[in-house]
mmCIF file of C-alpha atoms in Angstrom:
data_model
loop_
_atom_site.group_PDB
_atom_site.id
_atom_site.type_symbol
_atom_site.label_atom_id
_atom_site.label_comp_id
_atom_site.label_asym_id
_atom_site.label_seq_id
_atom_site.Cartn_x
_atom_site.Cartn_y
_atom_site.Cartn_z
ATOM 1 C CA MET P 1 -12.409 -12.325 -14.798
ATOM 2 C CA PRO P 2 -15.037 -13.891 -12.377
ATOM 3 C CA GLN P 3 -18.121 -11.525 -11.613
ATOM 4 C CA ALA P 4 -17.375 -11.744 -8.102
ATOM 5 C CA PHE P 5 -14.110 -9.749 -8.721
ATOM 6 C CA ILE P 6 -15.696 -7.299 -10.979
ATOM 7 C CA ASP P 7 -18.435 -6.666 -8.142
ATOM 8 C CA ILE P 8 -15.977 -6.480 -5.514
ATOM 9 C CA LEU P 9 -14.031 -4.097 -7.314
ATOM 10 C CA ARG P 10 -17.083 -1.711 -7.936
ATOM 11 C CA CYS P 11 -17.661 -1.935 -4.316
ATOM 12 C CA ARG P 12 -14.021 -0.925 -3.507
ATOM 13 C CA ALA P 13 -14.261 2.162 -5.803
ATOM 14 C CA LEU P 14 -17.002 3.523 -3.927
ATOM 15 C CA SER P 15 -15.211 2.667 -0.272
ATOM 16 C CA VAL P 16 -12.004 3.402 -0.803
ATOM 17 C CA LEU P 17 -10.634 6.575 1.293
ATOM 18 C CA VAL P 18 -7.043 5.621 0.942
ATOM 19 C CA GLY P 19 -4.184 3.625 -0.876
ATOM 20 C CA LEU P 20 -3.993 6.868 -2.898
ATOM 21 C CA LEU P 21 -0.879 8.443 -2.287
ATOM 22 C CA PHE P 22 1.650 10.663 -4.100
ATOM 23 C CA MET P 23 5.423 11.725 -4.735
ATOM 24 C CA LEU P 24 7.206 14.879 -5.013
ATOM 25 C CA ALA P 25 10.800 14.997 -5.797
ATOM 26 C CA GLY P 26 13.499 16.911 -3.693
ATOM 27 C CA PRO P 27 16.263 16.580 -1.719
ATOM 28 C CA LEU P 28 16.667 13.741 0.890
ATOM 29 C CA PRO P 29 14.864 14.282 4.092
ATOM 30 C CA SER P 30 16.855 14.723 7.327
ATOM 31 C CA ALA P 31 16.620 12.326 10.178
ATOM 32 C CA ALA P 32 14.634 14.723 12.431
ATOM 33 C CA ASP P 33 11.971 15.275 9.075
ATOM 34 C CA GLU P 34 11.625 11.232 8.776
ATOM 35 C CA ASP P 35 10.847 11.071 12.537
ATOM 36 C CA GLU P 36 8.212 13.512 12.272
ATOM 37 C CA ALA P 37 6.904 12.011 9.375
ATOM 38 C CA SER P 38 6.828 8.872 10.965
ATOM 39 C CA LEU P 39 5.053 9.977 14.269
ATOM 40 C CA TRP P 40 2.224 11.337 11.956
ATOM 41 C CA LEU P 41 1.975 7.997 10.003
ATOM 42 C CA GLU P 42 1.539 6.573 13.316
ATOM 43 C CA ARG P 43 -1.826 8.392 13.956
ATOM 44 C CA LEU P 44 -3.293 7.352 10.670
ATOM 45 C CA GLY P 45 -4.795 4.059 11.300
ATOM 46 C CA PRO P 46 -6.314 4.949 14.710
ATOM 47 C CA ALA P 47 -7.725 8.298 13.424
ATOM 48 C CA LEU P 48 -9.259 6.979 10.576
ATOM 49 C CA ASN P 49 -11.250 4.193 13.036
ATOM 50 C CA MET P 50 -11.940 6.211 16.091
ATOM 51 C CA THR P 51 -12.668 9.362 15.121
ATOM 52 C CA SER P 52 -16.181 10.504 14.396
ATOM 53 C CA TYR P 53 -16.794 12.790 11.349
ATOM 54 C CA ARG P 54 -19.238 13.295 8.538
ATOM 55 C CA GLY P 55 -18.961 15.112 5.175
ATOM 56 C CA VAL P 56 -18.331 14.849 1.290
ATOM 57 C CA PHE P 57 -15.530 13.944 -0.562
ATOM 58 C CA VAL P 58 -14.320 13.427 -4.247
ATOM 59 C CA TYR P 59 -12.817 10.349 -5.328
ATOM 60 C CA ALA P 60 -11.165 9.981 -8.713
ATOM 61 C CA ARG P 61 -9.429 6.880 -10.490
ATOM 62 C CA GLY P 62 -8.071 7.782 -13.696
ATOM 63 C CA GLU P 63 -10.911 9.375 -15.776
ATOM 64 C CA SER P 64 -13.705 8.573 -13.248
ATOM 65 C CA VAL P 65 -14.668 10.775 -10.691
ATOM 66 C CA HIS P 66 -17.137 10.384 -8.146
ATOM 67 C CA SER P 67 -18.511 12.236 -4.939
ATOM 68 C CA MET P 68 -19.448 10.500 -1.769
ATOM 69 C CA GLN P 69 -21.073 11.288 1.325
ATOM 70 C CA ILE P 70 -19.866 9.827 4.397
ATOM 71 C CA ALA P 71 -20.683 9.189 7.988
ATOM 72 C CA HIS P 72 -18.681 7.688 10.182
ATOM 73 C CA ARG P 73 -18.324 7.048 13.913
ATOM 74 C CA TYR P 74 -16.488 4.948 17.040
ATOM 75 C CA ASN P 75 -19.446 3.577 18.894
ATOM 76 C CA ASP P 76 -18.885 1.818 22.157
ATOM 77 C CA GLY P 77 -15.502 0.117 20.198
ATOM 78 C CA VAL P 78 -17.317 -0.477 17.055
ATOM 79 C CA VAL P 79 -16.650 1.379 13.788
ATOM 80 C CA GLU P 80 -19.792 2.409 11.780
ATOM 81 C CA GLU P 81 -19.912 3.781 8.646
ATOM 82 C CA ARG P 82 -22.126 4.471 5.951
ATOM 83 C CA LEU P 83 -20.961 5.875 2.077
ATOM 84 C CA VAL P 84 -23.398 6.888 -0.423
ATOM 85 C CA LEU P 85 -22.508 7.973 -4.046
ATOM 86 C CA GLN P 86 -23.900 11.358 -4.557
ATOM 87 C CA ASP P 87 -23.253 11.274 -8.574
ATOM 88 C CA GLY P 88 -22.777 8.642 -11.534
ATOM 89 C CA GLY P 89 -25.621 6.574 -10.326
ATOM 90 C CA SER P 90 -27.028 5.317 -7.077
ATOM 91 C CA GLY P 91 -25.175 3.134 -4.419
ATOM 92 C CA GLU P 92 -24.007 2.787 -0.711
ATOM 93 C CA ILE P 93 -21.787 0.873 1.571
ATOM 94 C CA VAL P 94 -22.695 0.374 5.159
ATOM 95 C CA ARG P 95 -20.533 -1.114 7.829
ATOM 96 C CA LYS P 96 -21.138 -1.886 11.386
ATOM 97 C CA GLY P 97 -18.224 -3.415 13.038
ATOM 98 C CA MET P 98 -17.189 -6.192 10.813
ATOM 99 C CA ASN P 99 -20.234 -6.817 8.896
ATOM 100 C CA VAL P 100 -20.531 -4.828 5.380
ATOM 101 C CA VAL P 101 -23.115 -4.354 2.988
ATOM 102 C CA CYS P 102 -22.581 -3.102 -0.535
ATOM 103 C CA VAL P 103 -25.800 -2.026 -2.335
ATOM 104 C CA LEU P 104 -25.579 -1.403 -6.036
ATOM 105 C CA PRO P 105 -29.093 -1.097 -7.455
ATOM 106 C CA GLU P 106 -28.604 -2.301 -10.876
ATOM 107 C CA THR P 107 -27.223 -5.503 -9.767
ATOM 108 C CA GLY P 108 -28.704 -5.720 -6.410
ATOM 109 C CA ARG P 109 -27.157 -5.784 -3.088
ATOM 110 C CA VAL P 110 -23.691 -7.834 -3.490
ATOM 111 C CA GLN P 111 -22.463 -10.058 -0.320
ATOM 112 C CA LEU P 112 -18.770 -8.813 0.507
ATOM 113 C CA ASP P 113 -17.051 -12.163 1.438
ATOM 114 C CA GLN P 114 -13.919 -10.044 2.154
ATOM 115 C CA VAL P 115 -13.148 -6.522 0.882
ATOM 116 C CA ILE P 116 -9.927 -6.787 -1.299
ATOM 117 C CA PRO P 117 -7.609 -4.816 0.778
ATOM 118 C CA SER P 118 -6.613 -0.995 0.360
ATOM 119 C CA GLY P 119 -3.750 0.626 1.768
ATOM 120 C CA PRO P 120 -3.036 0.665 5.783
ATOM 121 C CA PHE P 121 -6.755 1.383 6.745
ATOM 122 C CA ALA P 122 -7.745 -1.841 5.564
ATOM 123 C CA GLU P 123 -9.082 -4.089 8.202
ATOM 124 C CA ALA P 124 -6.505 -6.920 7.424
ATOM 125 C CA PHE P 125 -3.768 -4.795 8.382
ATOM 126 C CA THR P 126 -4.608 -2.244 11.202
ATOM 127 C CA SER P 127 -3.136 -4.777 13.671
ATOM 128 C CA GLN P 128 0.249 -4.969 11.745
ATOM 129 C CA LEU P 129 3.011 -2.559 12.401
ATOM 130 C CA MET P 130 4.927 -2.803 9.137
ATOM 131 C CA PRO P 131 8.222 -1.280 8.851
ATOM 132 C CA VAL P 132 7.039 1.477 5.926
ATOM 133 C CA ASN P 133 9.941 3.391 6.194
ATOM 134 C CA ARG P 134 12.082 0.708 4.538
ATOM 135 C CA TRP P 135 10.311 0.704 1.645
ATOM 136 C CA TYR P 136 9.027 4.432 1.249
ATOM 137 C CA ARG P 137 11.301 7.349 2.103
ATOM 138 C CA ALA P 138 9.118 9.982 4.389
ATOM 139 C CA GLU P 139 9.440 13.832 4.635
ATOM 140 C CA MET P 140 7.210 16.470 5.856
ATOM 141 C CA LYS P 141 5.740 18.771 3.088
ATOM 142 C CA GLY P 142 4.636 21.779 4.982
ATOM 143 C CA GLU P 143 1.067 22.852 6.343
ATOM 144 C CA ASP P 144 -2.043 23.607 4.407
ATOM 145 C CA ARG P 145 -5.950 23.883 4.509
ATOM 146 C CA VAL P 146 -8.455 21.383 3.429
ATOM 147 C CA ALA P 147 -12.119 21.686 3.729
ATOM 148 C CA GLY P 148 -11.714 24.378 6.525
ATOM 149 C CA TYR P 149 -9.255 22.476 8.511
ATOM 150 C CA ASP P 150 -5.601 23.164 9.451
ATOM 151 C CA VAL P 151 -3.511 20.129 7.892
ATOM 152 C CA VAL P 152 -0.010 18.745 7.788
ATOM 153 C CA SER P 153 1.080 17.368 4.304
ATOM 154 C CA LEU P 154 3.834 14.272 4.080
ATOM 155 C CA ALA P 155 5.338 12.606 0.925
ATOM 156 C CA LEU P 156 6.224 8.653 0.940
ATOM 157 C CA SER P 157 8.417 8.147 -1.714
ATOM 158 C CA ALA P 158 8.941 4.607 -3.189
ATOM 159 C CA LYS P 159 12.296 3.444 -2.875
ATOM 160 C CA ASP P 160 12.347 1.023 -5.553
ATOM 161 C CA PRO P 161 10.177 0.694 -8.847
ATOM 162 C CA TYR P 162 7.781 -2.042 -7.630
ATOM 163 C CA ARG P 163 5.383 0.134 -6.063
ATOM 164 C CA TYR P 164 3.891 3.655 -6.260
ATOM 165 C CA SER P 165 4.743 6.634 -4.168
ATOM 166 C CA HIS P 166 2.156 8.761 -2.140
ATOM 167 C CA ARG P 167 1.284 12.095 -0.623
ATOM 168 C CA LEU P 168 -1.040 12.493 2.393
ATOM 169 C CA TRP P 169 -2.562 15.581 4.102
ATOM 170 C CA LEU P 170 -3.659 14.986 7.988
ATOM 171 C CA GLU P 171 -5.770 17.019 9.855
ATOM 172 C CA LYS P 172 -3.698 18.562 12.866
ATOM 173 C CA SER P 173 -5.397 17.814 15.921
ATOM 174 C CA THR P 174 -6.775 14.135 15.130
ATOM 175 C CA GLY P 175 -4.406 12.770 12.231
ATOM 176 C CA LEU P 176 -7.301 12.304 10.303
ATOM 177 C CA LEU P 177 -6.805 11.947 6.485
ATOM 178 C CA VAL P 178 -8.428 14.568 4.561
ATOM 179 C CA LYS P 179 -6.748 14.455 1.227
ATOM 180 C CA SER P 180 -4.455 12.074 -0.633
ATOM 181 C CA HIS P 181 -2.709 11.423 -3.948
ATOM 182 C CA VAL P 182 -0.929 8.438 -5.467
ATOM 183 C CA ARG P 183 1.383 8.945 -8.566
ATOM 184 C CA ASN P 184 3.434 6.462 -10.917
ATOM 185 C CA ALA P 185 7.495 6.854 -11.467
ATOM 186 C CA GLU P 186 6.360 9.264 -14.186
ATOM 187 C CA GLY P 187 4.696 11.634 -11.895
ATOM 188 C CA GLU P 188 1.417 11.186 -13.273
ATOM 189 C CA VAL P 189 -1.522 11.366 -10.776
ATOM 190 C CA LEU P 190 -3.353 8.083 -10.669
ATOM 191 C CA GLU P 191 -5.739 8.379 -7.613
ATOM 192 C CA GLN P 192 -6.859 11.325 -5.494
ATOM 193 C CA PHE P 193 -9.215 11.712 -2.475
ATOM 194 C CA GLN P 194 -10.125 15.088 -1.080
ATOM 195 C CA PHE P 195 -12.881 16.264 1.308
ATOM 196 C CA THR P 196 -15.022 18.932 -0.216
ATOM 197 C CA SER P 197 -16.724 19.529 2.969
ATOM 198 C CA LEU P 198 -16.071 18.314 6.790
ATOM 199 C CA HIS P 199 -17.291 17.986 10.312
ATOM 200 C CA ILE P 200 -15.026 16.414 12.610
ATOM 201 C CA GLY P 201 -16.224 15.055 16.153
ATOM 202 C CA GLU P 202 -20.012 15.533 15.911
ATOM 203 C CA ASP P 203 -22.475 13.313 17.684
ATOM 204 C CA ILE P 204 -24.128 11.530 14.662
ATOM 205 C CA PRO P 205 -27.514 9.883 15.221
ATOM 206 C CA ASP P 206 -28.193 5.841 14.379
ATOM 207 C CA SER P 207 -30.298 6.913 11.449
ATOM 208 C CA GLU P 208 -27.547 7.803 9.608
ATOM 209 C CA PHE P 209 -26.007 4.524 9.573
ATOM 210 C CA GLU P 210 -29.302 2.697 8.124
ATOM 211 C CA ILE P 211 -29.361 0.962 4.773
ATOM 212 C CA ARG P 212 -31.755 2.959 2.405
ATOM 213 C CA THR P 213 -31.566 1.864 -0.771
ATOM 214 C CA LYS P 214 -34.421 -0.510 -1.799
ATOM 215 C CA GLY P 215 -33.324 -4.349 -2.755
ATOM 216 C CA ARG P 216 -32.777 -7.612 -1.681
ATOM 217 C CA GLU P 217 -30.612 -7.387 1.499
ATOM 218 C CA ILE P 218 -27.454 -9.683 1.569
ATOM 219 C CA SER P 219 -24.918 -8.899 4.129
ATOM 220 C CA ARG P 220 -21.452 -10.884 5.659
ATOM 221 C CA THR P 221 -19.488 -10.320 8.705
ATOM 222 C CA LEU P 222 -15.901 -10.551 7.378
ATOM 223 C CA ASP P 223 -13.248 -12.499 8.947
ATOM 224 C CA LYS P 224 -11.025 -11.274 11.541
ATOM 225 C CA PRO P 225 -7.486 -10.597 10.647
ATOM 226 C CA THR P 226 -5.703 -13.816 10.210
ATOM 227 C CA PRO P 227 -2.301 -14.285 11.422
ATOM 228 C CA ALA P 228 0.406 -14.586 8.799
ATOM 229 C CA ALA P 229 1.247 -18.554 9.084
ATOM 230 C CA SER P 230 -2.504 -19.070 8.683
ATOM 231 C CA VAL P 231 -2.501 -16.980 5.700
ATOM 232 C CA VAL P 232 0.448 -18.816 4.166
ATOM 233 C CA GLN P 233 -1.099 -22.111 4.597
ATOM 234 C CA ARG P 234 -3.887 -20.817 2.119
ATOM 235 C CA MET P 235 -1.337 -21.231 -0.531
ATOM 236 C CA ASN P 236 -2.301 -24.828 -0.960
ATOM 237 C CA GLY P 237 -1.298 -26.370 -4.127
ATOM 238 C CA TRP P 238 0.634 -23.217 -5.514
ATOM 239 C CA GLN P 239 3.424 -21.108 -4.703
ATOM 240 C CA LEU P 240 4.434 -17.764 -5.322
ATOM 241 C CA GLY P 241 7.952 -17.622 -6.746
ATOM 242 C CA TRP P 242 8.595 -13.611 -6.666
ATOM 243 C CA ARG P 243 6.865 -10.780 -4.935
ATOM 244 C CA PRO P 244 8.590 -7.082 -4.237
ATOM 245 C CA GLU P 245 10.427 -7.012 -1.059
ATOM 246 C CA GLY P 246 8.377 -6.113 1.887
ATOM 247 C CA PHE P 247 5.090 -7.655 0.751
ATOM 248 C CA MET P 248 4.158 -9.879 3.512
ATOM 249 C CA PRO P 249 0.944 -12.340 3.626
ATOM 250 C CA ALA P 250 -1.584 -10.465 5.372
ATOM 251 C CA ALA P 251 -5.133 -11.879 4.410
ATOM 252 C CA ALA P 252 -6.831 -14.729 2.876
ATOM 253 C CA PRO P 253 -9.916 -13.533 0.841
ATOM 254 C CA ARG P 254 -12.647 -16.072 -0.031
ATOM 255 C CA SER P 255 -12.252 -16.701 -3.675
ATOM 256 C CA GLY P 256 -14.821 -20.049 -4.073
ATOM 257 C CA LYS P 257 -13.203 -22.562 -6.048
ATOM 258 C CA GLY P 258 -9.235 -21.962 -5.852
ATOM 259 C CA GLN P 259 -7.105 -20.122 -3.590
ATOM 260 C CA ALA P 260 -6.225 -16.320 -2.728
ATOM 261 C CA VAL P 261 -3.739 -14.803 -0.460
ATOM 262 C CA ALA P 262 -3.401 -11.049 0.103
ATOM 263 C CA PHE P 263 -0.008 -9.374 0.582
ATOM 264 C CA SER P 264 0.806 -5.806 2.367
ATOM 265 C CA ASP P 265 3.827 -3.796 2.545
ATOM 266 C CA GLY P 266 1.816 -1.708 5.262
ATOM 267 C CA LEU P 267 0.863 0.804 2.752
ATOM 268 C CA ALA P 268 0.018 -0.540 -0.387
ATOM 269 C CA ALA P 269 -1.795 -4.242 -0.961
ATOM 270 C CA PHE P 270 -2.491 -6.834 -3.435
ATOM 271 C CA SER P 271 -3.985 -9.960 -3.907
ATOM 272 C CA VAL P 272 -3.544 -12.896 -5.854
ATOM 273 C CA PHE P 273 -6.239 -15.473 -6.979
ATOM 274 C CA VAL P 274 -5.355 -19.040 -8.236
ATOM 275 C CA GLU P 275 -8.399 -21.078 -9.393
ATOM 276 C CA PRO P 276 -9.226 -23.677 -12.286
ATOM 277 C CA ALA P 277 -9.653 -22.177 -15.556
ATOM 278 C CA GLY P 278 -13.142 -22.393 -16.882
ATOM 279 C CA PRO P 279 -14.613 -23.693 -20.104
ATOM 280 C CA VAL P 280 -14.515 -19.793 -21.520
ATOM 281 C CA THR P 281 -11.145 -18.560 -22.088
ATOM 282 C CA MET P 282 -10.723 -15.461 -20.377
ATOM 283 C CA PRO P 283 -8.673 -12.522 -21.716
ATOM 284 C CA THR P 284 -5.079 -12.406 -20.272
ATOM 285 C CA GLY P 285 -2.732 -9.495 -19.645
ATOM 286 C CA ALA P 286 -3.225 -6.067 -17.573
ATOM 287 C CA SER P 287 -6.123 -3.658 -16.981
ATOM 288 C CA LYS P 288 -5.833 -0.600 -15.041
ATOM 289 C CA ILE P 289 -8.554 1.436 -13.156
ATOM 290 C CA GLY P 290 -6.465 4.463 -11.424
ATOM 291 C CA ALA P 291 -3.916 2.995 -9.272
ATOM 292 C CA THR P 292 -5.431 -0.615 -9.398
ATOM 293 C CA THR P 293 -4.062 -2.996 -11.915
ATOM 294 C CA VAL P 294 -5.764 -6.371 -12.778
ATOM 295 C CA TYR P 295 -3.538 -8.956 -14.335
ATOM 296 C CA MET P 296 -4.606 -12.191 -15.429
ATOM 297 C CA HIS P 297 -2.364 -15.092 -16.483
ATOM 298 C CA GLN P 298 -3.096 -18.845 -17.471
ATOM 299 C CA VAL P 299 -0.992 -21.393 -16.193
ATOM 300 C CA LYS P 300 -0.673 -25.012 -17.472
ATOM 301 C CA GLU P 301 0.006 -28.205 -15.362
ATOM 302 C CA GLY P 302 -0.541 -31.101 -17.218
ATOM 303 C CA ASP P 303 -4.245 -31.302 -18.523
ATOM 304 C CA ASN P 304 -5.054 -28.747 -16.497
ATOM 305 C CA ALA P 305 -5.048 -24.997 -16.818
ATOM 306 C CA PHE P 306 -5.374 -22.401 -13.818
ATOM 307 C CA LEU P 307 -6.327 -18.758 -13.981
ATOM 308 C CA VAL P 308 -4.035 -16.465 -12.129
ATOM 309 C CA THR P 309 -5.205 -12.900 -11.258
ATOM 310 C CA VAL P 310 -3.059 -10.262 -9.358
ATOM 311 C CA VAL P 311 -5.474 -7.448 -8.032
ATOM 312 C CA GLY P 312 -3.815 -4.127 -6.373
ATOM 313 C CA GLU P 313 -1.998 -1.092 -6.093
ATOM 314 C CA LEU P 314 0.671 -2.222 -8.146
ATOM 315 C CA PRO P 315 2.320 -0.787 -11.553
ATOM 316 C CA PRO P 316 1.561 -3.215 -14.492
ATOM 317 C CA GLN P 317 5.211 -4.488 -14.657
ATOM 318 C CA THR P 318 4.827 -5.673 -11.052
ATOM 319 C CA ALA P 319 1.514 -7.099 -11.168
ATOM 320 C CA ARG P 320 2.720 -9.311 -14.495
ATOM 321 C CA GLN P 321 6.061 -10.457 -12.570
ATOM 322 C CA VAL P 322 4.106 -11.676 -9.387
ATOM 323 C CA ALA P 323 1.456 -13.436 -11.589
ATOM 324 C CA GLU P 324 4.057 -15.276 -13.973
ATOM 325 C CA SER P 325 5.979 -16.161 -10.978
ATOM 326 C CA VAL P 326 2.611 -18.307 -9.860
ATOM 327 C CA ARG P 327 3.582 -22.406 -9.952
ATOM 328 C CA ILE P 328 1.230 -24.876 -9.544
ATOM 329 C CA GLU P 329 2.167 -27.932 -7.183
ATOM 330 C CA ASP P 330 -1.077 -29.872 -6.741
ATOM 331 C CA SER P 331 -4.061 -29.461 -9.171
ATOM 332 C CA LEU P 332 -6.325 -31.712 -6.924
ATOM 333 C CA ALA P 333 -5.786 -29.169 -3.979
ATOM 334 C CA LEU P 334 -6.958 -26.507 -6.332
ATOM 335 C CA GLY P 335 -9.999 -28.153 -7.232
ATOM 336 C CA ALA P 336 -8.729 -29.103 -10.792
ATOM 337 C CA GLY P 337 -11.013 -32.288 -12.089
ATOM 338 C CA GLU P 338 -13.994 -31.921 -9.635
ATOM 339 C CA SER P 339 -17.365 -31.880 -10.963
#
């Protein structure tokens, strides 16, 4: 896997607040129950961006568990955020509007051309209203308390085997996500996130959003959300023969040489990278970190070989089907044979 992919995934592991959700078996929800759950879901994106808050949360992916401190505010129409790793090493992410800097001291500051999308709160998807209830069964799961706040809980159960199921805990007055789980079809919790301390609505000073880790500073202004029609045009030289129903083109991350397109069903997301295979043979097959699968597959077209990489919140068998459906149509469009 190209080092850029690894760096992006590591940054993403620090910054992800969601895309982690959970299923509880039970009777089918009533229409009124689904309507209430849908109303809460509509509050998710706006609450995450437009609510000012600070606190500490725990984020677990598989056997990896990290505690992170976060400060977040909505200031004059601009989202500002700073996340700092509290254990297992040092690192931070600072975002001001569309400008994002990821700091990993052991490797220096990593430029983010485009963070791989993660769930309904990713920048690429905030302007899209996906019909989530077509792919997930929504139901209310009662009330609880998290980090000292009253919350409501809702479950989103996948209607097919191609995606994971989710559970969310939302603070009652704002709709802010304060806890989430993701489980596979066997009921195993793959990823989970929960605030352990939280203060909502505080006046947060400018100093809380300054980069403090020493090192070489490299930043990137992320591209604004791209219309789906323009995203599809990025599939130049290749075609995706299959994807789970409901996943629509949503963004076109930069990938250097080759092409990349991201897809979302409004909740989960995955990206497909297609590029000429390098002189070093890359291992193919699936690797998994929590709910994130990375599946690598090599495709031959004449004398040229291409590496297809699928990265996202998908079961491994789904990522494999997506990767193996890629067909190369124009080797030159993908940069094969260039010096």
